[in-house]
Amino acid sequence: AQSVTQLGSHVSVSEGALVLLRCNYSSSVPPYLFWYVQYPNQGLQLLLKYTSAATLVKGINGFEAEFKKSETSFHLTKPSAHMSDAAEYFCAVSVGGTSYGKLTFGQGTILTVHP
Amino acid sequence: GAGVSQSPSNKVTEKGKDVELRCDPISGHTALYWYRQRLGQGLEFLIYFQGNSAPDKSGLPSDRFSAERTGESVSTLTIQRTQQEDSAVYLCASSSGQNTGELFFGEGSRLTVL
């Protein structure tokens, strides 16, 4: 069984500041890890994914995440926040293989960016 | 269309009524998923279709929930005898079926049961 915990349901940063959204996972097998973003009135969109290759994963819009097995974490970061980054972010895990799309999601983190 | 299309976008129904939610996946995508998002909660997996294989129904919360898919096209999620706890946004996603993990989501159908 898998589970995902996102620390902080709301995160607020100033424009230009570092963005850090925290995600910890639990999985009985090597995980596949994902970050999805949901902009207002839009469907979820894949930001980046870890599938057992490089532990530092780069995604769209300047976001990146690092898989740390020892900490069971997959935190999402961006060096400098833009107003357009305001959205809800979801961390998710799957076991891969034929069940790769059967995702277990965290509860989401709403990111607010202040001018 | 270019993306996953869901209808209706909003549905208000009375407790005890049946509802049908429709999903039109991206053309050529063999895999189709239904998820549910209740207020303040993360997405919950409901059911998964892959080509002509038997669907994975392990996430359906009760026998009031069912889904069908015709070939590799449209899917319908049916909720019978709706209850207030069924109120949620129902999200459909499709993927190419390759082991990339990228799901393309629709905008969802918001169901409100009075």
PDB file of C-alpha atoms in Angstrom:
ATOM      1  CA  ALA A   1       0.000   0.000   0.000  1.00  0.00           C
ATOM      2  CA  GLN A   2       1.102   3.548  -0.650  1.00  0.00           C
ATOM      3  CA  SER A   3       0.353   6.860   0.996  1.00  0.00           C
ATOM      4  CA  VAL A   4       1.353  10.480   0.519  1.00  0.00           C
ATOM      5  CA  THR A   5       1.515  13.286   3.047  1.00  0.00           C
ATOM      6  CA  GLN A   6       1.809  16.888   1.951  1.00  0.00           C
ATOM      7  CA  LEU A   7       2.901  19.124   4.798  1.00  0.00           C
ATOM      8  CA  GLY A   8       0.971  22.357   4.729  1.00  0.00           C
ATOM      9  CA  SER A   9      -2.377  22.727   3.008  1.00  0.00           C
ATOM     10  CA  HIS A  10      -1.560  26.391   2.276  1.00  0.00           C
ATOM     11  CA  VAL A  11       1.789  27.979   1.484  1.00  0.00           C
ATOM     12  CA  SER A  12       2.221  31.684   0.882  1.00  0.00           C
ATOM     13  CA  VAL A  13       5.360  33.269  -0.605  1.00  0.00           C
ATOM     14  CA  SER A  14       6.380  36.614  -2.037  1.00  0.00           C
ATOM     15  CA  GLU A  15       7.114  36.988  -5.707  1.00  0.00           C
ATOM     16  CA  GLY A  16      10.773  36.165  -6.264  1.00  0.00           C
ATOM     17  CA  ALA A  17      11.077  34.058  -3.114  1.00  0.00           C
ATOM     18  CA  LEU A  18      11.936  30.380  -2.923  1.00  0.00           C
ATOM     19  CA  VAL A  19       9.041  27.969  -3.278  1.00  0.00           C
ATOM     20  CA  LEU A  20       9.231  24.762  -1.198  1.00  0.00           C
ATOM     21  CA  LEU A  21       6.308  22.347  -1.130  1.00  0.00           C
ATOM     22  CA  ARG A  22       6.842  19.285   1.012  1.00  0.00           C
ATOM     23  CA  CYS A  23       5.849  15.720   0.182  1.00  0.00           C
ATOM     24  CA  ASN A  24       6.583  12.526   2.079  1.00  0.00           C
ATOM     25  CA  TYR A  25       5.516   9.126   0.826  1.00  0.00           C
ATOM     26  CA  SER A  26       5.153   5.583   2.044  1.00  0.00           C
ATOM     27  CA  SER A  27       5.496   2.656  -0.314  1.00  0.00           C
ATOM     28  CA  SER A  28       6.185  -1.050   0.110  1.00  0.00           C
ATOM     29  CA  VAL A  29       7.917  -1.180  -3.284  1.00  0.00           C
ATOM     30  CA  PRO A  30      10.187   1.263  -5.146  1.00  0.00           C
ATOM     31  CA  PRO A  31       7.874   4.143  -5.958  1.00  0.00           C
ATOM     32  CA  TYR A  32       7.089   6.221  -8.961  1.00  0.00           C
ATOM     33  CA  LEU A  33       6.531   9.814  -7.753  1.00  0.00           C
ATOM     34  CA  PHE A  34       4.751  12.695  -9.402  1.00  0.00           C
ATOM     35  CA  TRP A  35       3.852  16.327  -8.896  1.00  0.00           C
ATOM     36  CA  TYR A  36       0.712  17.613 -10.578  1.00  0.00           C
ATOM     37  CA  VAL A  37      -0.509  21.209 -10.660  1.00  0.00           C
ATOM     38  CA  GLN A  38      -4.063  22.460 -10.965  1.00  0.00           C
ATOM     39  CA  TYR A  39      -4.558  26.038 -12.073  1.00  0.00           C
ATOM     40  CA  PRO A  40      -7.951  27.663 -11.421  1.00  0.00           C
ATOM     41  CA  ASN A  41     -10.667  26.241 -13.670  1.00  0.00           C
ATOM     42  CA  GLN A  42      -8.294  23.832 -15.368  1.00  0.00           C
ATOM     43  CA  GLY A  43      -7.567  20.118 -15.191  1.00  0.00           C
ATOM     44  CA  LEU A  44      -4.543  18.677 -13.415  1.00  0.00           C
ATOM     45  CA  GLN A  45      -1.302  18.932 -15.364  1.00  0.00           C
ATOM     46  CA  LEU A  46       1.882  16.924 -14.839  1.00  0.00           C
ATOM     47  CA  LEU A  47       4.778  19.060 -13.528  1.00  0.00           C
ATOM     48  CA  LEU A  48       7.410  16.369 -13.199  1.00  0.00           C
ATOM     49  CA  LYS A  49       7.919  12.708 -12.391  1.00  0.00           C
ATOM     50  CA  TYR A  50      10.499  10.371 -10.828  1.00  0.00           C
ATOM     51  CA  THR A  51      10.657   6.884 -12.284  1.00  0.00           C
ATOM     52  CA  SER A  52      13.877   5.463 -10.787  1.00  0.00           C
ATOM     53  CA  ALA A  53      16.316   7.316 -13.018  1.00  0.00           C
ATOM     54  CA  ALA A  54      18.032  10.524 -11.834  1.00  0.00           C
ATOM     55  CA  THR A  55      17.066  11.511  -8.301  1.00  0.00           C
ATOM     56  CA  LEU A  56      16.936  15.222  -9.167  1.00  0.00           C
ATOM     57  CA  VAL A  57      14.086  15.732 -11.561  1.00  0.00           C
ATOM     58  CA  LYS A  58      13.450  18.905 -13.517  1.00  0.00           C
ATOM     59  CA  GLY A  59       9.981  19.801 -14.675  1.00  0.00           C
ATOM     60  CA  ILE A  60       8.121  22.523 -16.452  1.00  0.00           C
ATOM     61  CA  ASN A  61       8.044  26.192 -15.433  1.00  0.00           C
ATOM     62  CA  GLY A  62      11.353  26.013 -13.536  1.00  0.00           C
ATOM     63  CA  PHE A  63      10.208  23.507 -10.920  1.00  0.00           C
ATOM     64  CA  GLU A  64      12.338  20.616  -9.721  1.00  0.00           C
ATOM     65  CA  ALA A  65      12.122  17.887  -7.117  1.00  0.00           C
ATOM     66  CA  GLU A  66      14.617  15.579  -5.477  1.00  0.00           C
ATOM     67  CA  PHE A  67      13.896  11.979  -4.558  1.00  0.00           C
ATOM     68  CA  LYS A  68      15.452  11.166  -1.187  1.00  0.00           C
ATOM     69  CA  LYS A  69      14.932   7.513  -0.357  1.00  0.00           C
ATOM     70  CA  SER A  70      16.418   7.794   3.137  1.00  0.00           C
ATOM     71  CA  GLU A  71      13.949  10.539   4.014  1.00  0.00           C
ATOM     72  CA  THR A  72      11.056   9.116   1.942  1.00  0.00           C
ATOM     73  CA  SER A  73      10.613  12.600   0.539  1.00  0.00           C
ATOM     74  CA  PHE A  74       9.995  14.211  -2.821  1.00  0.00           C
ATOM     75  CA  HIS A  75       9.848  17.931  -2.098  1.00  0.00           C
ATOM     76  CA  LEU A  76       9.059  20.388  -4.886  1.00  0.00           C
ATOM     77  CA  THR A  77      11.117  23.560  -5.245  1.00  0.00           C
ATOM     78  CA  LYS A  78      11.450  26.604  -7.438  1.00  0.00           C
ATOM     79  CA  PRO A  79      14.152  29.233  -6.826  1.00  0.00           C
ATOM     80  CA  SER A  80      12.006  32.263  -7.626  1.00  0.00           C
ATOM     81  CA  ALA A  81       8.226  32.369  -7.454  1.00  0.00           C
ATOM     82  CA  HIS A  82       6.139  34.043 -10.126  1.00  0.00           C
ATOM     83  CA  MET A  83       2.585  35.270  -9.738  1.00  0.00           C
ATOM     84  CA  SER A  84       1.582  32.706 -12.378  1.00  0.00           C
ATOM     85  CA  ASP A  85       2.682  29.868 -10.048  1.00  0.00           C
ATOM     86  CA  ALA A  86      -0.381  30.414  -7.860  1.00  0.00           C
ATOM     87  CA  ALA A  87      -2.250  27.109  -8.023  1.00  0.00           C
ATOM     88  CA  GLU A  88      -2.911  23.895  -6.122  1.00  0.00           C
ATOM     89  CA  TYR A  89      -0.140  21.305  -6.188  1.00  0.00           C
ATOM     90  CA  PHE A  90      -0.583  17.588  -5.677  1.00  0.00           C
ATOM     91  CA  CYS A  91       2.066  14.999  -4.913  1.00  0.00           C
ATOM     92  CA  ALA A  92       1.259  11.429  -5.969  1.00  0.00           C
ATOM     93  CA  VAL A  93       2.789   7.942  -5.852  1.00  0.00           C
ATOM     94  CA  SER A  94       2.267   4.749  -7.800  1.00  0.00           C
ATOM     95  CA  VAL A  95       3.934   1.351  -7.935  1.00  0.00           C
ATOM     96  CA  GLY A  96       4.554   1.562 -11.669  1.00  0.00           C
ATOM     97  CA  GLY A  97       4.232  -1.380 -14.026  1.00  0.00           C
ATOM     98  CA  THR A  98       0.673  -2.033 -15.134  1.00  0.00           C
ATOM     99  CA  SER A  99      -0.555   0.092 -12.214  1.00  0.00           C
ATOM    100  CA  TYR A 100       1.545   3.152 -12.995  1.00  0.00           C
ATOM    101  CA  GLY A 101      -1.496   5.351 -13.533  1.00  0.00           C
ATOM    102  CA  LYS A 102      -3.258   4.146 -10.423  1.00  0.00           C
ATOM    103  CA  LEU A 103      -2.082   7.046  -8.311  1.00  0.00           C
ATOM    104  CA  THR A 104      -2.370   7.729  -4.607  1.00  0.00           C
ATOM    105  CA  PHE A 105      -2.542  11.491  -4.121  1.00  0.00           C
ATOM    106  CA  GLY A 106      -1.755  13.756  -1.247  1.00  0.00           C
ATOM    107  CA  GLN A 107      -4.366  16.242  -0.086  1.00  0.00           C
ATOM    108  CA  GLY A 108      -2.861  19.102  -2.055  1.00  0.00           C
ATOM    109  CA  THR A 109      -1.109  22.351  -1.200  1.00  0.00           C
ATOM    110  CA  ILE A 110      -2.507  25.687  -2.299  1.00  0.00           C
ATOM    111  CA  LEU A 111       0.299  28.061  -3.237  1.00  0.00           C
ATOM    112  CA  THR A 112      -0.376  31.786  -2.986  1.00  0.00           C
ATOM    113  CA  VAL A 113       2.140  34.264  -4.418  1.00  0.00           C
ATOM    114  CA  HIS A 114       2.093  37.834  -3.133  1.00  0.00           C
ATOM    115  CA  PRO A 115       3.423  40.762  -5.171  1.00  0.00           C
TER     116      PRO A 115
ATOM    117  CA  GLY B   1     -10.904  17.575 -29.256  1.00  0.00           C
ATOM    118  CA  ALA B   2      -7.324  18.016 -28.102  1.00  0.00           C
ATOM    119  CA  GLY B   3      -7.899  17.203 -24.446  1.00  0.00           C
ATOM    120  CA  VAL B   4     -10.011  15.049 -22.171  1.00  0.00           C
ATOM    121  CA  SER B   5     -13.606  16.216 -22.217  1.00  0.00           C
ATOM    122  CA  GLN B   6     -16.069  15.636 -19.395  1.00  0.00           C
ATOM    123  CA  SER B   7     -19.783  16.332 -19.142  1.00  0.00           C
ATOM    124  CA  PRO B   8     -21.720  17.686 -17.466  1.00  0.00           C
ATOM    125  CA  SER B   9     -19.397  20.180 -15.834  1.00  0.00           C
ATOM    126  CA  ASN B  10     -21.919  20.643 -13.034  1.00  0.00           C
ATOM    127  CA  LYS B  11     -24.739  18.405 -11.873  1.00  0.00           C
ATOM    128  CA  VAL B  12     -27.138  19.001  -9.014  1.00  0.00           C
ATOM    129  CA  THR B  13     -29.379  16.109  -8.106  1.00  0.00           C
ATOM    130  CA  GLU B  14     -31.652  14.966  -5.326  1.00  0.00           C
ATOM    131  CA  LYS B  15     -30.741  12.204  -2.949  1.00  0.00           C
ATOM    132  CA  GLY B  16     -31.816   8.845  -4.311  1.00  0.00           C
ATOM    133  CA  LYS B  17     -31.609   9.773  -7.996  1.00  0.00           C
ATOM    134  CA  ASP B  18     -29.237   8.122 -10.455  1.00  0.00           C
ATOM    135  CA  VAL B  19     -26.607  10.154 -12.317  1.00  0.00           C
ATOM    136  CA  GLU B  20     -24.379   9.507 -15.309  1.00  0.00           C
ATOM    137  CA  LEU B  21     -21.092  11.272 -15.907  1.00  0.00           C
ATOM    138  CA  ARG B  22     -19.368  11.099 -19.265  1.00  0.00           C
ATOM    139  CA  CYS B  23     -15.712  11.153 -20.241  1.00  0.00           C
ATOM    140  CA  ASP B  24     -14.327  11.497 -23.746  1.00  0.00           C
ATOM    141  CA  PRO B  25     -10.580  10.690 -23.642  1.00  0.00           C
ATOM    142  CA  ILE B  26      -7.823  11.901 -25.912  1.00  0.00           C
ATOM    143  CA  SER B  27      -8.033  10.076 -29.214  1.00  0.00           C
ATOM    144  CA  GLY B  28      -5.744   7.041 -29.299  1.00  0.00           C
ATOM    145  CA  HIS B  29      -5.322   6.808 -25.530  1.00  0.00           C
ATOM    146  CA  THR B  30      -5.842   3.229 -24.462  1.00  0.00           C
ATOM    147  CA  ALA B  31      -5.936   3.832 -20.706  1.00  0.00           C
ATOM    148  CA  LEU B  32      -8.752   5.678 -18.928  1.00  0.00           C
ATOM    149  CA  TYR B  33      -9.092   6.442 -15.221  1.00  0.00           C
ATOM    150  CA  TRP B  34     -11.792   7.841 -12.970  1.00  0.00           C
ATOM    151  CA  TYR B  35     -10.889   9.671  -9.763  1.00  0.00           C
ATOM    152  CA  ARG B  36     -12.995  11.424  -7.156  1.00  0.00           C
ATOM    153  CA  GLN B  37     -12.073  14.567  -5.213  1.00  0.00           C
ATOM    154  CA  ARG B  38     -14.162  15.377  -2.194  1.00  0.00           C
ATOM    155  CA  LEU B  39     -13.959  18.807  -0.626  1.00  0.00           C
ATOM    156  CA  GLY B  40     -10.682  19.302   1.226  1.00  0.00           C
ATOM    157  CA  GLN B  41      -9.353  15.898   0.267  1.00  0.00           C
ATOM    158  CA  GLY B  42      -6.960  14.519  -2.270  1.00  0.00           C
ATOM    159  CA  LEU B  43      -7.976  12.574  -5.332  1.00  0.00           C
ATOM    160  CA  GLU B  44      -9.191   9.022  -4.783  1.00  0.00           C
ATOM    161  CA  PHE B  45      -8.768   6.364  -7.465  1.00  0.00           C
ATOM    162  CA  LEU B  46     -12.045   4.767  -8.527  1.00  0.00           C
ATOM    163  CA  ILE B  47     -11.593   2.618 -11.638  1.00  0.00           C
ATOM    164  CA  TYR B  48      -9.146   2.013 -14.492  1.00  0.00           C
ATOM    165  CA  PHE B  49      -9.674   0.730 -18.042  1.00  0.00           C
ATOM    166  CA  GLN B  50      -6.787  -0.479 -20.209  1.00  0.00           C
ATOM    167  CA  GLY B  51      -7.616  -1.535 -23.733  1.00  0.00           C
ATOM    168  CA  ASN B  52      -9.739  -4.683 -23.811  1.00  0.00           C
ATOM    169  CA  SER B  53      -8.561  -5.933 -20.411  1.00  0.00           C
ATOM    170  CA  ALA B  54     -10.957  -6.344 -17.521  1.00  0.00           C
ATOM    171  CA  PRO B  55     -11.211  -3.012 -15.664  1.00  0.00           C
ATOM    172  CA  ASP B  56      -9.577  -2.523 -12.273  1.00  0.00           C
ATOM    173  CA  LYS B  57     -12.566  -1.663 -10.088  1.00  0.00           C
ATOM    174  CA  SER B  58     -10.720  -1.807  -6.792  1.00  0.00           C
ATOM    175  CA  GLY B  59     -11.395   1.835  -5.904  1.00  0.00           C
ATOM    176  CA  LEU B  60     -15.160   1.886  -6.346  1.00  0.00           C
ATOM    177  CA  PRO B  61     -16.580   2.773  -2.915  1.00  0.00           C
ATOM    178  CA  SER B  62     -19.817   0.774  -3.155  1.00  0.00           C
ATOM    179  CA  ASP B  63     -21.944  -1.269  -5.537  1.00  0.00           C
ATOM    180  CA  ARG B  64     -23.908   1.892  -6.322  1.00  0.00           C
ATOM    181  CA  PHE B  65     -20.953   2.943  -8.465  1.00  0.00           C
ATOM    182  CA  SER B  66     -20.273   1.435 -11.871  1.00  0.00           C
ATOM    183  CA  ALA B  67     -18.495   2.427 -15.052  1.00  0.00           C
ATOM    184  CA  GLU B  68     -18.376   1.306 -18.633  1.00  0.00           C
ATOM    185  CA  ARG B  69     -16.122   2.003 -21.545  1.00  0.00           C
ATOM    186  CA  THR B  70     -16.827   1.213 -25.160  1.00  0.00           C
ATOM    187  CA  GLY B  71     -13.614   0.022 -26.777  1.00  0.00           C
ATOM    188  CA  GLU B  72     -11.033   2.755 -26.420  1.00  0.00           C
ATOM    189  CA  SER B  73     -13.462   5.635 -26.521  1.00  0.00           C
ATOM    190  CA  VAL B  74     -16.064   7.197 -24.278  1.00  0.00           C
ATOM    191  CA  SER B  75     -16.584   6.095 -20.693  1.00  0.00           C
ATOM    192  CA  THR B  76     -19.610   6.596 -18.463  1.00  0.00           C
ATOM    193  CA  LEU B  77     -19.541   6.590 -14.671  1.00  0.00           C
ATOM    194  CA  THR B  78     -22.927   5.814 -13.151  1.00  0.00           C
ATOM    195  CA  ILE B  79     -23.917   6.435  -9.551  1.00  0.00           C
ATOM    196  CA  GLN B  80     -27.186   4.879  -8.506  1.00  0.00           C
ATOM    197  CA  ARG B  81     -29.364   6.049  -5.606  1.00  0.00           C
ATOM    198  CA  THR B  82     -27.074   8.988  -4.917  1.00  0.00           C
ATOM    199  CA  GLN B  83     -26.248   9.952  -1.341  1.00  0.00           C
ATOM    200  CA  GLN B  84     -25.026  13.275   0.025  1.00  0.00           C
ATOM    201  CA  GLU B  85     -21.574  11.818   0.616  1.00  0.00           C
ATOM    202  CA  ASP B  86     -21.292  11.267  -3.148  1.00  0.00           C
ATOM    203  CA  SER B  87     -20.976  15.034  -3.605  1.00  0.00           C
ATOM    204  CA  ALA B  88     -17.561  15.595  -5.140  1.00  0.00           C
ATOM    205  CA  VAL B  89     -15.700  16.475  -8.301  1.00  0.00           C
ATOM    206  CA  TYR B  90     -15.337  13.416 -10.509  1.00  0.00           C
ATOM    207  CA  LEU B  91     -12.211  13.551 -12.640  1.00  0.00           C
ATOM    208  CA  CYS B  92     -11.422  11.502 -15.694  1.00  0.00           C
ATOM    209  CA  ALA B  93      -7.924  11.011 -17.062  1.00  0.00           C
ATOM    210  CA  SER B  94      -6.469   9.191 -20.024  1.00  0.00           C
ATOM    211  CA  SER B  95      -2.992   8.082 -21.023  1.00  0.00           C
ATOM    212  CA  SER B  96      -1.288   6.457 -23.965  1.00  0.00           C
ATOM    213  CA  GLY B  97      -0.932   3.221 -22.026  1.00  0.00           C
ATOM    214  CA  GLN B  98       2.833   3.303 -22.157  1.00  0.00           C
ATOM    215  CA  ASN B  99       4.703   3.194 -18.902  1.00  0.00           C
ATOM    216  CA  THR B 100       5.300   6.948 -18.651  1.00  0.00           C
ATOM    217  CA  GLY B 101       2.950   7.728 -15.812  1.00  0.00           C
ATOM    218  CA  GLU B 102       1.586  10.872 -17.420  1.00  0.00           C
ATOM    219  CA  LEU B 103      -2.129  11.147 -17.085  1.00  0.00           C
ATOM    220  CA  PHE B 104      -4.040  13.857 -18.928  1.00  0.00           C
ATOM    221  CA  PHE B 105      -6.956  15.049 -16.832  1.00  0.00           C
ATOM    222  CA  GLY B 106     -10.257  16.579 -17.783  1.00  0.00           C
ATOM    223  CA  GLU B 107     -11.679  19.534 -15.873  1.00  0.00           C
ATOM    224  CA  GLY B 108     -14.044  17.318 -13.938  1.00  0.00           C
ATOM    225  CA  SER B 109     -17.751  17.001 -13.270  1.00  0.00           C
ATOM    226  CA  ARG B 110     -18.906  18.624 -10.051  1.00  0.00           C
ATOM    227  CA  LEU B 111     -21.712  16.603  -8.488  1.00  0.00           C
ATOM    228  CA  THR B 112     -23.880  18.044  -5.734  1.00  0.00           C
ATOM    229  CA  VAL B 113     -26.407  15.786  -4.051  1.00  0.00           C
ATOM    230  CA  LEU B 114     -29.070  17.648  -2.090  1.00  0.00           C
TER     231      LEU B 114
END
